[in-house]
Amino acid sequence: MVRPSSPTMVNTESIIMNKNISEYIEDYGKHLLARHYDPITVFKRKQLLERFQLWLSQSGINDLLSVKRDTIETYQAFVGTLLSYTGEALTFDYQNRHISTLKGFFKYLADQNLILQDPARNVKLARLGVTLPCSIINVEEAEKLFSLADLSTAQGLRDRAIMEFFYATGVRRMELCKVSL
């Protein structure tokens, strides 16, 4: 039986990461800025990557080629033990921000052919609970809002209809935008 030809194998030793992790983090920051990310967002993502780099070095990992999926999952568990500056556990949203940043970073490295496979590709984020609004306006507050529309103009009638539709149905803003009469 003849075996079908196998896909071309790439020699992992042919990939040369000739920079340290900090330089790749800096390159990733430049990449994000070139893609018009807000400088504050880029700064915060670099901070999260530097925290990951520190954790890697404390774990005895000094190059990105050694990072595997289980490495990232172990880091994800570590992030779950971190405390905020107030001494409380980090929210799941903030924990996910750490891992999302890693996913973006490793995708960038894979897209630049600096690593063969993205080790973060199949890492799952923590599941977030659904939160409800803190407060809902009462009938008197709704009537006060409705009275703000000037019913003597077409625009005022439209605004009143929109407000009442929002209040009566709980529709989302984008769903309302798609409503046609």
PDB file of C-alpha atoms in Angstrom:
ATOM      1  CA  MET A   1       0.000   0.000   0.000  1.00  0.00           C
ATOM      2  CA  VAL A   2       1.365   3.383  -0.988  1.00  0.00           C
ATOM      3  CA  ARG A   3       1.226   6.062   1.619  1.00  0.00           C
ATOM      4  CA  PRO A   4      -0.030   9.479   0.555  1.00  0.00           C
ATOM      5  CA  SER A   5       2.687  12.046   0.617  1.00  0.00           C
ATOM      6  CA  SER A   6       2.981  13.734   3.969  1.00  0.00           C
ATOM      7  CA  PRO A   7       2.889  17.498   4.324  1.00  0.00           C
ATOM      8  CA  THR A   8       6.242  19.176   4.221  1.00  0.00           C
ATOM      9  CA  MET A   9       7.899  18.957   7.574  1.00  0.00           C
ATOM     10  CA  VAL A  10       9.508  22.100   8.888  1.00  0.00           C
ATOM     11  CA  ASN A  11      12.670  21.757  10.894  1.00  0.00           C
ATOM     12  CA  THR A  12      12.015  23.474  14.215  1.00  0.00           C
ATOM     13  CA  GLU A  13      15.703  24.183  14.550  1.00  0.00           C
ATOM     14  CA  SER A  14      15.478  26.380  11.453  1.00  0.00           C
ATOM     15  CA  ILE A  15      13.416  28.890  13.409  1.00  0.00           C
ATOM     16  CA  ILE A  16      15.813  31.268  15.026  1.00  0.00           C
ATOM     17  CA  MET A  17      14.495  33.568  17.673  1.00  0.00           C
ATOM     18  CA  ASN A  18      17.399  35.944  17.811  1.00  0.00           C
ATOM     19  CA  LYS A  19      15.808  38.404  20.221  1.00  0.00           C
ATOM     20  CA  ASN A  20      14.928  38.166  23.860  1.00  0.00           C
ATOM     21  CA  ILE A  21      11.288  38.091  24.946  1.00  0.00           C
ATOM     22  CA  SER A  22      11.303  41.803  25.827  1.00  0.00           C
ATOM     23  CA  GLU A  23      12.234  42.719  22.267  1.00  0.00           C
ATOM     24  CA  TYR A  24       9.373  40.630  20.865  1.00  0.00           C
ATOM     25  CA  ILE A  25       7.004  42.330  23.293  1.00  0.00           C
ATOM     26  CA  GLU A  26       8.273  45.701  22.082  1.00  0.00           C
ATOM     27  CA  ASP A  27       7.827  44.625  18.439  1.00  0.00           C
ATOM     28  CA  TYR A  28       4.273  43.505  19.221  1.00  0.00           C
ATOM     29  CA  GLY A  29       3.552  46.905  20.780  1.00  0.00           C
ATOM     30  CA  LYS A  30       4.797  48.626  17.611  1.00  0.00           C
ATOM     31  CA  HIS A  31       2.619  46.282  15.557  1.00  0.00           C
ATOM     32  CA  LEU A  32      -0.456  47.243  17.595  1.00  0.00           C
ATOM     33  CA  LEU A  33       0.310  50.952  17.267  1.00  0.00           C
ATOM     34  CA  ALA A  34       0.676  50.532  13.508  1.00  0.00           C
ATOM     35  CA  ARG A  35      -2.794  48.985  13.521  1.00  0.00           C
ATOM     36  CA  HIS A  36      -4.106  52.139  15.255  1.00  0.00           C
ATOM     37  CA  TYR A  37      -4.608  50.693  18.723  1.00  0.00           C
ATOM     38  CA  ASP A  38      -4.867  53.301  21.430  1.00  0.00           C
ATOM     39  CA  PRO A  39      -1.452  53.926  23.055  1.00  0.00           C
ATOM     40  CA  ILE A  40      -2.928  53.263  26.510  1.00  0.00           C
ATOM     41  CA  THR A  41      -4.241  49.887  25.329  1.00  0.00           C
ATOM     42  CA  VAL A  42      -0.815  49.053  23.924  1.00  0.00           C
ATOM     43  CA  PHE A  43       0.859  50.105  27.181  1.00  0.00           C
ATOM     44  CA  LYS A  44      -1.479  47.922  29.254  1.00  0.00           C
ATOM     45  CA  ARG A  45      -1.022  44.913  26.966  1.00  0.00           C
ATOM     46  CA  LYS A  46       2.738  45.270  27.179  1.00  0.00           C
ATOM     47  CA  GLN A  47       2.432  45.376  30.985  1.00  0.00           C
ATOM     48  CA  LEU A  48       0.465  42.114  30.947  1.00  0.00           C
ATOM     49  CA  LEU A  49       3.044  40.521  28.638  1.00  0.00           C
ATOM     50  CA  GLU A  50       5.862  41.667  30.917  1.00  0.00           C
ATOM     51  CA  ARG A  51       4.057  40.017  33.845  1.00  0.00           C
ATOM     52  CA  PHE A  52       3.911  36.818  31.754  1.00  0.00           C
ATOM     53  CA  GLN A  53       7.606  37.162  30.932  1.00  0.00           C
ATOM     54  CA  LEU A  54       8.441  37.498  34.646  1.00  0.00           C
ATOM     55  CA  TRP A  55       6.355  34.400  35.427  1.00  0.00           C
ATOM     56  CA  LEU A  56       8.125  32.502  32.620  1.00  0.00           C
ATOM     57  CA  SER A  57      11.568  33.381  33.989  1.00  0.00           C
ATOM     58  CA  GLN A  58      10.499  32.393  37.513  1.00  0.00           C
ATOM     59  CA  SER A  59       9.304  29.095  36.023  1.00  0.00           C
ATOM     60  CA  GLY A  60      12.668  28.523  34.333  1.00  0.00           C
ATOM     61  CA  ILE A  61      11.446  29.239  30.792  1.00  0.00           C
ATOM     62  CA  ASN A  62      13.606  31.758  28.967  1.00  0.00           C
ATOM     63  CA  ASP A  63      12.538  31.444  25.335  1.00  0.00           C
ATOM     64  CA  LEU A  64       9.189  31.593  23.574  1.00  0.00           C
ATOM     65  CA  LEU A  65       9.769  28.357  21.637  1.00  0.00           C
ATOM     66  CA  SER A  66       9.486  26.483  24.932  1.00  0.00           C
ATOM     67  CA  VAL A  67       6.013  27.856  25.641  1.00  0.00           C
ATOM     68  CA  LYS A  68       3.333  25.237  25.037  1.00  0.00           C
ATOM     69  CA  ARG A  69      -0.412  25.144  25.580  1.00  0.00           C
ATOM     70  CA  ASP A  70      -0.012  23.603  29.030  1.00  0.00           C
ATOM     71  CA  THR A  71       2.406  26.428  29.931  1.00  0.00           C
ATOM     72  CA  ILE A  72      -0.277  28.984  29.131  1.00  0.00           C
ATOM     73  CA  GLU A  73      -2.947  27.008  30.982  1.00  0.00           C
ATOM     74  CA  THR A  74      -0.663  26.853  34.033  1.00  0.00           C
ATOM     75  CA  TYR A  75      -0.195  30.618  33.759  1.00  0.00           C
ATOM     76  CA  GLN A  76      -3.960  31.011  33.476  1.00  0.00           C
ATOM     77  CA  ALA A  77      -4.353  29.141  36.774  1.00  0.00           C
ATOM     78  CA  PHE A  78      -1.647  31.365  38.297  1.00  0.00           C
ATOM     79  CA  VAL A  79      -3.476  34.519  37.166  1.00  0.00           C
ATOM     80  CA  GLY A  80      -6.553  33.157  38.936  1.00  0.00           C
ATOM     81  CA  THR A  81      -4.650  33.319  42.225  1.00  0.00           C
ATOM     82  CA  LEU A  82      -3.538  36.942  41.828  1.00  0.00           C
ATOM     83  CA  LEU A  83      -5.035  39.689  43.941  1.00  0.00           C
ATOM     84  CA  SER A  84      -5.923  43.210  42.880  1.00  0.00           C
ATOM     85  CA  TYR A  85      -4.392  46.250  44.559  1.00  0.00           C
ATOM     86  CA  THR A  86      -7.390  46.226  46.933  1.00  0.00           C
ATOM     87  CA  GLY A  87      -6.549  42.690  48.046  1.00  0.00           C
ATOM     88  CA  GLU A  88      -9.504  41.084  46.265  1.00  0.00           C
ATOM     89  CA  ALA A  89      -9.314  38.313  43.680  1.00  0.00           C
ATOM     90  CA  LEU A  90      -9.037  39.513  40.092  1.00  0.00           C
ATOM     91  CA  THR A  91     -12.327  39.516  38.227  1.00  0.00           C
ATOM     92  CA  PHE A  92     -12.825  36.865  35.555  1.00  0.00           C
ATOM     93  CA  ASP A  93     -12.942  39.681  33.006  1.00  0.00           C
ATOM     94  CA  TYR A  94      -9.478  40.881  34.036  1.00  0.00           C
ATOM     95  CA  GLN A  95      -8.145  37.320  34.132  1.00  0.00           C
ATOM     96  CA  ASN A  96      -9.447  36.864  30.591  1.00  0.00           C
ATOM     97  CA  ARG A  97      -7.706  40.076  29.559  1.00  0.00           C
ATOM     98  CA  HIS A  98      -4.389  38.483  30.561  1.00  0.00           C
ATOM     99  CA  ILE A  99      -5.028  35.401  28.443  1.00  0.00           C
ATOM    100  CA  SER A 100      -6.522  37.345  25.516  1.00  0.00           C
ATOM    101  CA  THR A 101      -3.366  39.433  25.437  1.00  0.00           C
ATOM    102  CA  LEU A 102      -1.281  36.251  25.304  1.00  0.00           C
ATOM    103  CA  LYS A 103      -3.484  34.867  22.534  1.00  0.00           C
ATOM    104  CA  GLY A 104      -2.961  38.035  20.489  1.00  0.00           C
ATOM    105  CA  PHE A 105       0.784  38.025  21.133  1.00  0.00           C
ATOM    106  CA  PHE A 106       1.276  34.398  20.118  1.00  0.00           C
ATOM    107  CA  LYS A 107      -0.964  34.842  17.069  1.00  0.00           C
ATOM    108  CA  TYR A 108       1.257  37.754  16.057  1.00  0.00           C
ATOM    109  CA  LEU A 109       4.392  35.609  16.503  1.00  0.00           C
ATOM    110  CA  ALA A 110       2.855  32.801  14.430  1.00  0.00           C
ATOM    111  CA  ASP A 111       1.722  35.224  11.708  1.00  0.00           C
ATOM    112  CA  GLN A 112       5.261  36.611  11.570  1.00  0.00           C
ATOM    113  CA  ASN A 113       6.583  33.022  11.246  1.00  0.00           C
ATOM    114  CA  LEU A 114       8.564  33.412  14.442  1.00  0.00           C
ATOM    115  CA  ILE A 115       6.946  30.301  15.936  1.00  0.00           C
ATOM    116  CA  LEU A 116       5.561  27.264  14.127  1.00  0.00           C
ATOM    117  CA  GLN A 117       2.364  26.898  16.090  1.00  0.00           C
ATOM    118  CA  ASP A 118       0.368  29.250  18.226  1.00  0.00           C
ATOM    119  CA  PRO A 119       0.350  27.590  21.675  1.00  0.00           C
ATOM    120  CA  ALA A 120      -2.477  29.849  22.869  1.00  0.00           C
ATOM    121  CA  ARG A 121      -4.801  29.133  19.954  1.00  0.00           C
ATOM    122  CA  ASN A 122      -6.996  26.575  21.725  1.00  0.00           C
ATOM    123  CA  VAL A 123      -6.752  27.953  25.256  1.00  0.00           C
ATOM    124  CA  LYS A 124     -10.261  28.666  26.548  1.00  0.00           C
ATOM    125  CA  LEU A 125     -11.101  31.823  28.444  1.00  0.00           C
ATOM    126  CA  ALA A 126     -12.908  31.766  31.771  1.00  0.00           C
ATOM    127  CA  ARG A 127     -16.639  31.804  31.370  1.00  0.00           C
ATOM    128  CA  LEU A 128     -18.165  35.091  32.430  1.00  0.00           C
ATOM    129  CA  GLY A 129     -21.463  35.272  34.246  1.00  0.00           C
ATOM    130  CA  VAL A 130     -24.281  37.394  32.903  1.00  0.00           C
ATOM    131  CA  THR A 131     -24.752  40.580  34.846  1.00  0.00           C
ATOM    132  CA  LEU A 132     -28.012  42.459  35.079  1.00  0.00           C
ATOM    133  CA  PRO A 133     -28.328  46.226  35.284  1.00  0.00           C
ATOM    134  CA  CYS A 134     -27.832  47.616  38.780  1.00  0.00           C
ATOM    135  CA  SER A 135     -31.012  49.651  38.723  1.00  0.00           C
ATOM    136  CA  ILE A 136     -34.082  50.019  36.587  1.00  0.00           C
ATOM    137  CA  ILE A 137     -36.029  53.237  36.405  1.00  0.00           C
ATOM    138  CA  ASN A 138     -39.477  53.263  37.970  1.00  0.00           C
ATOM    139  CA  VAL A 139     -42.721  54.427  36.335  1.00  0.00           C
ATOM    140  CA  GLU A 140     -42.438  58.005  37.644  1.00  0.00           C
ATOM    141  CA  GLU A 141     -38.871  58.356  36.305  1.00  0.00           C
ATOM    142  CA  ALA A 142     -39.959  56.928  32.943  1.00  0.00           C
ATOM    143  CA  GLU A 143     -42.857  59.378  32.687  1.00  0.00           C
ATOM    144  CA  LYS A 144     -40.483  62.229  33.523  1.00  0.00           C
ATOM    145  CA  LEU A 145     -38.212  61.118  30.663  1.00  0.00           C
ATOM    146  CA  PHE A 146     -41.144  60.767  28.266  1.00  0.00           C
ATOM    147  CA  SER A 147     -42.291  64.306  29.038  1.00  0.00           C
ATOM    148  CA  LEU A 148     -38.969  65.681  27.789  1.00  0.00           C
ATOM    149  CA  ALA A 149     -39.936  64.963  24.173  1.00  0.00           C
ATOM    150  CA  ASP A 150     -41.593  67.923  22.411  1.00  0.00           C
ATOM    151  CA  LEU A 151     -44.774  66.345  21.028  1.00  0.00           C
ATOM    152  CA  SER A 152     -45.490  69.379  18.839  1.00  0.00           C
ATOM    153  CA  THR A 153     -42.712  68.358  16.402  1.00  0.00           C
ATOM    154  CA  ALA A 154     -42.190  65.275  14.277  1.00  0.00           C
ATOM    155  CA  GLN A 155     -38.788  64.709  15.898  1.00  0.00           C
ATOM    156  CA  GLY A 156     -40.355  64.934  19.357  1.00  0.00           C
ATOM    157  CA  LEU A 157     -43.020  62.375  18.435  1.00  0.00           C
ATOM    158  CA  ARG A 158     -40.290  60.088  17.079  1.00  0.00           C
ATOM    159  CA  ASP A 159     -38.200  60.485  20.244  1.00  0.00           C
ATOM    160  CA  ARG A 160     -41.208  59.730  22.453  1.00  0.00           C
ATOM    161  CA  ALA A 161     -42.035  56.616  20.421  1.00  0.00           C
ATOM    162  CA  ILE A 162     -38.420  55.417  20.695  1.00  0.00           C
ATOM    163  CA  MET A 163     -38.331  55.987  24.455  1.00  0.00           C
ATOM    164  CA  GLU A 164     -41.634  54.182  25.007  1.00  0.00           C
ATOM    165  CA  PHE A 165     -40.526  51.308  22.775  1.00  0.00           C
ATOM    166  CA  PHE A 166     -37.278  50.980  24.753  1.00  0.00           C
ATOM    167  CA  TYR A 167     -39.123  51.062  28.076  1.00  0.00           C
ATOM    168  CA  ALA A 168     -41.924  48.691  27.076  1.00  0.00           C
ATOM    169  CA  THR A 169     -39.839  46.030  25.343  1.00  0.00           C
ATOM    170  CA  GLY A 170     -36.331  46.187  26.805  1.00  0.00           C
ATOM    171  CA  VAL A 171     -34.986  46.012  23.269  1.00  0.00           C
ATOM    172  CA  ARG A 172     -31.270  46.634  22.726  1.00  0.00           C
ATOM    173  CA  ARG A 173     -30.149  49.780  20.952  1.00  0.00           C
ATOM    174  CA  MET A 174     -28.826  47.928  17.899  1.00  0.00           C
ATOM    175  CA  GLU A 175     -32.027  45.895  17.673  1.00  0.00           C
ATOM    176  CA  LEU A 176     -34.010  49.144  17.666  1.00  0.00           C
ATOM    177  CA  CYS A 177     -31.798  50.506  14.869  1.00  0.00           C
ATOM    178  CA  LYS A 178     -32.770  47.510  12.733  1.00  0.00           C
ATOM    179  CA  VAL A 179     -36.507  48.000  13.234  1.00  0.00           C
ATOM    180  CA  SER A 180     -38.250  49.188  10.088  1.00  0.00           C
ATOM    181  CA  LEU A 181     -41.811  50.436   9.871  1.00  0.00           C
TER     182      LEU A 181
END
